[in-house]
DNA sequence: CCAAAAGTGTTGTGTCTACACCCATGG
DNA sequence: CCATGGGTGTAGACACAACACTTTTGG
């Protein structure tokens, strides 16, 4: 903005007091070989029975991502989680209470090490593929975040945030298949990841499985960070 | 947002009346083999002499992209231009007049067929690489949009919006080199684009050049749209 | 010994990179 | 005839896709 002095701005700003800003969090998890999203039952009358993303109004002295982290922490207790801003939705009538423009974030959490703070609210992990109708424009927001995640996950190693620290290659492949909604060739997948030389063989194995146990790995974030990013190519 | 009834929302919204939403447009052009951006001299006292993006407050009954198109049209007279939302910047003190959260868009225009509406304001095309200090957080916004454009241009044929309808392969290569800030091999570049079979040879040639004239092409958008998008690969 | 998933290589196909010379035009 | 950029092909390296059998464990 420019071409106005500050007083003109102040006048203009108070004219537009009917708007509010919110953040909405698409919290992704991975469980049972499926991509999940954490939703809550809406308790607006307009949307009774529908599921809603977790969100809140942005406070006056609060950064946008602070607001998103606050929402996330309030519901999951988690902090220091991977989070990325995706898109802002400003449909004039998207919120029945007035003009509420919302900034959408997605975050990636490990469901297993996660204690939900349910507060009596109905908070549930839903399989992303099965979510149909949602409150507000939240289905559009969810899809938009899922698309962004699909792109991100083939460009950077963010998917590991959805897995436990120790994981098998099978779990990793299932994760990619769930996010991208494709089937991948097992040998080629393993070859690709092992050849990147970023997985650390922990010399441990799965436990309590009714078949041959798989080796467990962890991702070497330090090594990845030190590498020069080569753009114009795919796969990290 | 959820877990509140509408009255609670209304109360909350009026509590936060000090916020305003703006849009800021990063208008890219291509001229003289350089990526350009359209900037205006800021006339806020805090930023005298600094350059600023084109932006404005979002009106109460206006969609975000409508606001962005309005700003664009007011300055360039152009409509029906490629435009994409990039990111929302909500730093608490990013605007001296108060809390102004801004949604950043970039758009791609053809400088040649473009008549600026200068209105006495100082409006100029700047070489992106040479822009240093700007008003507000506009340099960060510019960089963010440039990054997004870099990704976009290797995934989808948006770059053609910066060129005249008829262009030579050299111009196209210069465009990619300017946007990505890399040097590309001429023969490989030509091979790649010609093999996509999306450039239409117009059987015309450049004029008024002091050397052998190049063939002119146009991009076949119809053919591109009809093709199935194959993901997980680069280059359209 | 049976079921279930882990682990493992090769071959063909296509894509990317590197690289040097002749051609057409204007001046 | 000179300067300037236009136009062209090939060979090696690399990445990706397709594909089947043996191994290990628990029950």
mmCIF file with all atom_site columns, C-alpha atoms in Angstrom, chain A residues 107-223:
data_model
loop_
_atom_site.group_PDB
_atom_site.id
_atom_site.type_symbol
_atom_site.label_atom_id
_atom_site.label_alt_id
_atom_site.label_comp_id
_atom_site.label_asym_id
_atom_site.label_entity_id
_atom_site.label_seq_id
_atom_site.pdbx_PDB_ins_code
_atom_site.Cartn_x
_atom_site.Cartn_y
_atom_site.Cartn_z
_atom_site.occupancy
_atom_site.B_iso_or_equiv
_atom_site.pdbx_formal_charge
_atom_site.auth_seq_id
_atom_site.auth_comp_id
_atom_site.auth_asym_id
_atom_site.auth_atom_id
_atom_site.pdbx_PDB_model_num
ATOM 1   C CA . UNK A 1 107 ? 0.997   -29.078 10.138 1.00 0.00 ? 107 UNK A CA 1
ATOM 2   C CA . UNK A 1 108 ? 2.401   -32.562 10.390 1.00 0.00 ? 108 UNK A CA 1
ATOM 3   C CA . UNK A 1 109 ? 2.261   -34.433 13.666 1.00 0.00 ? 109 UNK A CA 1
ATOM 4   C CA . UNK A 1 110 ? 3.060   -37.911 14.806 1.00 0.00 ? 110 UNK A CA 1
ATOM 5   C CA . UNK A 1 111 ? -0.236  -39.352 15.957 1.00 0.00 ? 111 UNK A CA 1
ATOM 6   C CA . UNK A 1 112 ? 1.287   -41.974 18.222 1.00 0.00 ? 112 UNK A CA 1
ATOM 7   C CA . UNK A 1 113 ? 3.149   -39.626 20.512 1.00 0.00 ? 113 UNK A CA 1
ATOM 8   C CA . UNK A 1 114 ? 0.191   -37.337 20.643 1.00 0.00 ? 114 UNK A CA 1
ATOM 9   C CA . UNK A 1 115 ? -2.255  -36.896 23.487 1.00 0.00 ? 115 UNK A CA 1
ATOM 10  C CA . UNK A 1 116 ? -5.368  -35.083 22.358 1.00 0.00 ? 116 UNK A CA 1
ATOM 11  C CA . UNK A 1 117 ? -6.834  -32.543 24.717 1.00 0.00 ? 117 UNK A CA 1
ATOM 12  C CA . UNK A 1 118 ? -10.429 -33.280 24.091 1.00 0.00 ? 118 UNK A CA 1
ATOM 13  C CA . UNK A 1 119 ? -12.031 -30.842 26.573 1.00 0.00 ? 119 UNK A CA 1
ATOM 14  C CA . UNK A 1 120 ? -15.366 -32.475 26.000 1.00 0.00 ? 120 UNK A CA 1
ATOM 15  C CA . UNK A 1 121 ? -15.310 -31.227 22.449 1.00 0.00 ? 121 UNK A CA 1
ATOM 16  C CA . UNK A 1 122 ? -15.666 -33.840 19.814 1.00 0.00 ? 122 UNK A CA 1
ATOM 17  C CA . UNK A 1 123 ? -12.237 -34.078 18.353 1.00 0.00 ? 123 UNK A CA 1
ATOM 18  C CA . UNK A 1 124 ? -11.366 -36.905 16.013 1.00 0.00 ? 124 UNK A CA 1
ATOM 19  C CA . UNK A 1 125 ? -8.839  -38.104 13.511 1.00 0.00 ? 125 UNK A CA 1
ATOM 20  C CA . UNK A 1 126 ? -10.494 -38.591 10.145 1.00 0.00 ? 126 UNK A CA 1
ATOM 21  C CA . UNK A 1 127 ? -9.185  -40.372 7.104  1.00 0.00 ? 127 UNK A CA 1
ATOM 22  C CA . UNK A 1 128 ? -8.591  -37.596 4.593  1.00 0.00 ? 128 UNK A CA 1
ATOM 23  C CA . UNK A 1 129 ? -9.961  -39.603 1.687  1.00 0.00 ? 129 UNK A CA 1
ATOM 24  C CA . UNK A 1 130 ? -13.241 -40.178 3.509  1.00 0.00 ? 130 UNK A CA 1
ATOM 25  C CA . UNK A 1 131 ? -13.975 -36.634 4.591  1.00 0.00 ? 131 UNK A CA 1
ATOM 26  C CA . UNK A 1 132 ? -16.895 -35.312 2.599  1.00 0.00 ? 132 UNK A CA 1
ATOM 27  C CA . UNK A 1 133 ? -18.915 -32.418 3.868  1.00 0.00 ? 133 UNK A CA 1
ATOM 28  C CA . UNK A 1 134 ? -17.437 -29.967 6.297  1.00 0.00 ? 134 UNK A CA 1
ATOM 29  C CA . UNK A 1 135 ? -18.450 -26.684 7.874  1.00 0.00 ? 135 UNK A CA 1
ATOM 30  C CA . UNK A 1 136 ? -17.672 -23.364 6.158  1.00 0.00 ? 136 UNK A CA 1
ATOM 31  C CA . UNK A 1 137 ? -15.373 -23.732 3.157  1.00 0.00 ? 137 UNK A CA 1
ATOM 32  C CA . UNK A 1 138 ? -13.221 -26.102 5.148  1.00 0.00 ? 138 UNK A CA 1
ATOM 33  C CA . UNK A 1 139 ? -13.349 -28.865 2.601  1.00 0.00 ? 139 UNK A CA 1
ATOM 34  C CA . UNK A 1 140 ? -11.781 -26.562 0.046  1.00 0.00 ? 140 UNK A CA 1
ATOM 35  C CA . UNK A 1 141 ? -9.166  -25.558 2.585  1.00 0.00 ? 141 UNK A CA 1
ATOM 36  C CA . UNK A 1 142 ? -8.400  -29.171 3.379  1.00 0.00 ? 142 UNK A CA 1
ATOM 37  C CA . UNK A 1 143 ? -8.004  -30.046 -0.280 1.00 0.00 ? 143 UNK A CA 1
ATOM 38  C CA . UNK A 1 144 ? -5.797  -27.058 -0.864 1.00 0.00 ? 144 UNK A CA 1
ATOM 39  C CA . UNK A 1 145 ? -3.516  -28.060 2.011  1.00 0.00 ? 145 UNK A CA 1
ATOM 40  C CA . UNK A 1 146 ? -3.438  -31.657 0.835  1.00 0.00 ? 146 UNK A CA 1
ATOM 41  C CA . UNK A 1 147 ? -2.357  -30.523 -2.630 1.00 0.00 ? 147 UNK A CA 1
ATOM 42  C CA . UNK A 1 148 ? 0.380   -28.415 -1.127 1.00 0.00 ? 148 UNK A CA 1
ATOM 43  C CA . UNK A 1 149 ? 1.547   -31.328 0.974  1.00 0.00 ? 149 UNK A CA 1
ATOM 44  C CA . UNK A 1 150 ? 1.705   -33.546 -2.101 1.00 0.00 ? 150 UNK A CA 1
ATOM 45  C CA . UNK A 1 151 ? 4.056   -31.133 -3.775 1.00 0.00 ? 151 UNK A CA 1
ATOM 46  C CA . UNK A 1 152 ? 6.101   -30.535 -0.672 1.00 0.00 ? 152 UNK A CA 1
ATOM 47  C CA . UNK A 1 153 ? 6.641   -34.149 0.153  1.00 0.00 ? 153 UNK A CA 1
ATOM 48  C CA . UNK A 1 154 ? 8.332   -34.910 -3.147 1.00 0.00 ? 154 UNK A CA 1
ATOM 49  C CA . UNK A 1 155 ? 10.553  -31.858 -2.905 1.00 0.00 ? 155 UNK A CA 1
ATOM 50  C CA . UNK A 1 156 ? 11.612  -31.905 0.709  1.00 0.00 ? 156 UNK A CA 1
ATOM 51  C CA . UNK A 1 157 ? 11.830  -34.454 3.487  1.00 0.00 ? 157 UNK A CA 1
ATOM 52  C CA . UNK A 1 158 ? 8.870   -33.254 5.504  1.00 0.00 ? 158 UNK A CA 1
ATOM 53  C CA . UNK A 1 159 ? 7.027   -36.552 5.545  1.00 0.00 ? 159 UNK A CA 1
ATOM 54  C CA . UNK A 1 160 ? 9.206   -37.888 8.337  1.00 0.00 ? 160 UNK A CA 1
ATOM 55  C CA . UNK A 1 161 ? 7.383   -35.562 10.709 1.00 0.00 ? 161 UNK A CA 1
ATOM 56  C CA . UNK A 1 162 ? 4.403   -37.863 10.366 1.00 0.00 ? 162 UNK A CA 1
ATOM 57  C CA . UNK A 1 163 ? 6.339   -40.980 11.341 1.00 0.00 ? 163 UNK A CA 1
ATOM 58  C CA . UNK A 1 164 ? 7.831   -42.140 14.608 1.00 0.00 ? 164 UNK A CA 1
ATOM 59  C CA . UNK A 1 165 ? 11.551  -41.523 14.931 1.00 0.00 ? 165 UNK A CA 1
ATOM 60  C CA . UNK A 1 166 ? 12.228  -45.131 14.095 1.00 0.00 ? 166 UNK A CA 1
ATOM 61  C CA . UNK A 1 167 ? 10.441  -46.483 11.074 1.00 0.00 ? 167 UNK A CA 1
ATOM 62  C CA . UNK A 1 168 ? 10.689  -49.200 8.480  1.00 0.00 ? 168 UNK A CA 1
ATOM 63  C CA . UNK A 1 169 ? 10.956  -48.664 4.769  1.00 0.00 ? 169 UNK A CA 1
ATOM 64  C CA . UNK A 1 170 ? 7.555   -50.220 4.372  1.00 0.00 ? 170 UNK A CA 1
ATOM 65  C CA . UNK A 1 171 ? 6.051   -47.610 6.675  1.00 0.00 ? 171 UNK A CA 1
ATOM 66  C CA . UNK A 1 172 ? 7.803   -44.885 4.745  1.00 0.00 ? 172 UNK A CA 1
ATOM 67  C CA . UNK A 1 173 ? 6.469   -46.194 1.474  1.00 0.00 ? 173 UNK A CA 1
ATOM 68  C CA . UNK A 1 174 ? 2.969   -46.502 2.878  1.00 0.00 ? 174 UNK A CA 1
ATOM 69  C CA . UNK A 1 175 ? 3.221   -42.889 3.952  1.00 0.00 ? 175 UNK A CA 1
ATOM 70  C CA . UNK A 1 176 ? 4.123   -41.707 0.466  1.00 0.00 ? 176 UNK A CA 1
ATOM 71  C CA . UNK A 1 177 ? 1.444   -43.844 -1.087 1.00 0.00 ? 177 UNK A CA 1
ATOM 72  C CA . UNK A 1 178 ? -1.148  -42.459 1.297  1.00 0.00 ? 178 UNK A CA 1
ATOM 73  C CA . UNK A 1 179 ? -0.199  -38.826 0.774  1.00 0.00 ? 179 UNK A CA 1
ATOM 74  C CA . UNK A 1 180 ? 0.170   -39.023 -2.981 1.00 0.00 ? 180 UNK A CA 1
ATOM 75  C CA . UNK A 1 181 ? -2.628  -41.538 -3.456 1.00 0.00 ? 181 UNK A CA 1
ATOM 76  C CA . UNK A 1 182 ? -0.554  -43.699 -5.785 1.00 0.00 ? 182 UNK A CA 1
ATOM 77  C CA . UNK A 1 183 ? 0.930   -47.167 -5.774 1.00 0.00 ? 183 UNK A CA 1
ATOM 78  C CA . UNK A 1 184 ? 4.727   -47.324 -5.824 1.00 0.00 ? 184 UNK A CA 1
ATOM 79  C CA . UNK A 1 185 ? 7.074   -50.133 -6.749 1.00 0.00 ? 185 UNK A CA 1
ATOM 80  C CA . UNK A 1 186 ? 8.677   -51.512 -3.617 1.00 0.00 ? 186 UNK A CA 1
ATOM 81  C CA . UNK A 1 187 ? 12.140  -52.233 -4.983 1.00 0.00 ? 187 UNK A CA 1
ATOM 82  C CA . UNK A 1 188 ? 12.426  -48.932 -6.774 1.00 0.00 ? 188 UNK A CA 1
ATOM 83  C CA . UNK A 1 189 ? 11.219  -47.055 -3.731 1.00 0.00 ? 189 UNK A CA 1
ATOM 84  C CA . UNK A 1 190 ? 13.753  -48.716 -1.459 1.00 0.00 ? 190 UNK A CA 1
ATOM 85  C CA . UNK A 1 191 ? 16.531  -48.223 -3.971 1.00 0.00 ? 191 UNK A CA 1
ATOM 86  C CA . UNK A 1 192 ? 15.759  -44.556 -4.282 1.00 0.00 ? 192 UNK A CA 1
ATOM 87  C CA . UNK A 1 193 ? 15.683  -43.818 -0.590 1.00 0.00 ? 193 UNK A CA 1
ATOM 88  C CA . UNK A 1 194 ? 18.689  -45.936 0.272  1.00 0.00 ? 194 UNK A CA 1
ATOM 89  C CA . UNK A 1 195 ? 20.718  -44.413 -2.545 1.00 0.00 ? 195 UNK A CA 1
ATOM 90  C CA . UNK A 1 196 ? 20.105  -40.935 -1.166 1.00 0.00 ? 196 UNK A CA 1
ATOM 91  C CA . UNK A 1 197 ? 22.175  -42.037 1.765  1.00 0.00 ? 197 UNK A CA 1
ATOM 92  C CA . UNK A 1 198 ? 20.097  -40.080 4.233  1.00 0.00 ? 198 UNK A CA 1
ATOM 93  C CA . UNK A 1 199 ? 18.553  -42.979 6.139  1.00 0.00 ? 199 UNK A CA 1
ATOM 94  C CA . UNK A 1 200 ? 20.476  -44.270 9.107  1.00 0.00 ? 200 UNK A CA 1
ATOM 95  C CA . UNK A 1 201 ? 20.238  -48.007 9.676  1.00 0.00 ? 201 UNK A CA 1
ATOM 96  C CA . UNK A 1 202 ? 19.581  -48.360 13.386 1.00 0.00 ? 202 UNK A CA 1
ATOM 97  C CA . UNK A 1 203 ? 20.366  -52.097 13.386 1.00 0.00 ? 203 UNK A CA 1
ATOM 98  C CA . UNK A 1 204 ? 17.103  -52.648 15.120 1.00 0.00 ? 204 UNK A CA 1
ATOM 99  C CA . UNK A 1 205 ? 14.056  -54.526 14.003 1.00 0.00 ? 205 UNK A CA 1
ATOM 100 C CA . UNK A 1 206 ? 10.342  -54.378 14.364 1.00 0.00 ? 206 UNK A CA 1
ATOM 101 C CA . UNK A 1 207 ? 8.823   -56.231 17.252 1.00 0.00 ? 207 UNK A CA 1
ATOM 102 C CA . UNK A 1 208 ? 5.653   -58.216 17.640 1.00 0.00 ? 208 UNK A CA 1
ATOM 103 C CA . UNK A 1 209 ? 4.957   -58.653 13.975 1.00 0.00 ? 209 UNK A CA 1
ATOM 104 C CA . UNK A 1 210 ? 3.603   -61.972 12.714 1.00 0.00 ? 210 UNK A CA 1
ATOM 105 C CA . UNK A 1 211 ? 6.119   -62.178 9.902  1.00 0.00 ? 211 UNK A CA 1
ATOM 106 C CA . UNK A 1 212 ? 9.717   -61.355 9.189  1.00 0.00 ? 212 UNK A CA 1
ATOM 107 C CA . UNK A 1 213 ? 10.518  -58.106 11.046 1.00 0.00 ? 213 UNK A CA 1
ATOM 108 C CA . UNK A 1 214 ? 11.732  -55.095 9.078  1.00 0.00 ? 214 UNK A CA 1
ATOM 109 C CA . UNK A 1 215 ? 14.820  -53.048 9.773  1.00 0.00 ? 215 UNK A CA 1
ATOM 110 C CA . UNK A 1 216 ? 14.292  -49.701 11.425 1.00 0.00 ? 216 UNK A CA 1
ATOM 111 C CA . UNK A 1 217 ? 15.790  -46.458 10.174 1.00 0.00 ? 217 UNK A CA 1
ATOM 112 C CA . UNK A 1 218 ? 15.869  -42.841 11.131 1.00 0.00 ? 218 UNK A CA 1
ATOM 113 C CA . UNK A 1 219 ? 16.270  -39.855 8.862  1.00 0.00 ? 219 UNK A CA 1
ATOM 114 C CA . UNK A 1 220 ? 19.541  -37.968 8.990  1.00 0.00 ? 220 UNK A CA 1
ATOM 115 C CA . UNK A 1 221 ? 18.360  -34.377 9.107  1.00 0.00 ? 221 UNK A CA 1
ATOM 116 C CA . UNK A 1 222 ? 21.821  -32.986 9.867  1.00 0.00 ? 222 UNK A CA 1
ATOM 117 C CA . UNK A 1 223 ? 23.306  -34.550 6.755  1.00 0.00 ? 223 UNK A CA 1
#
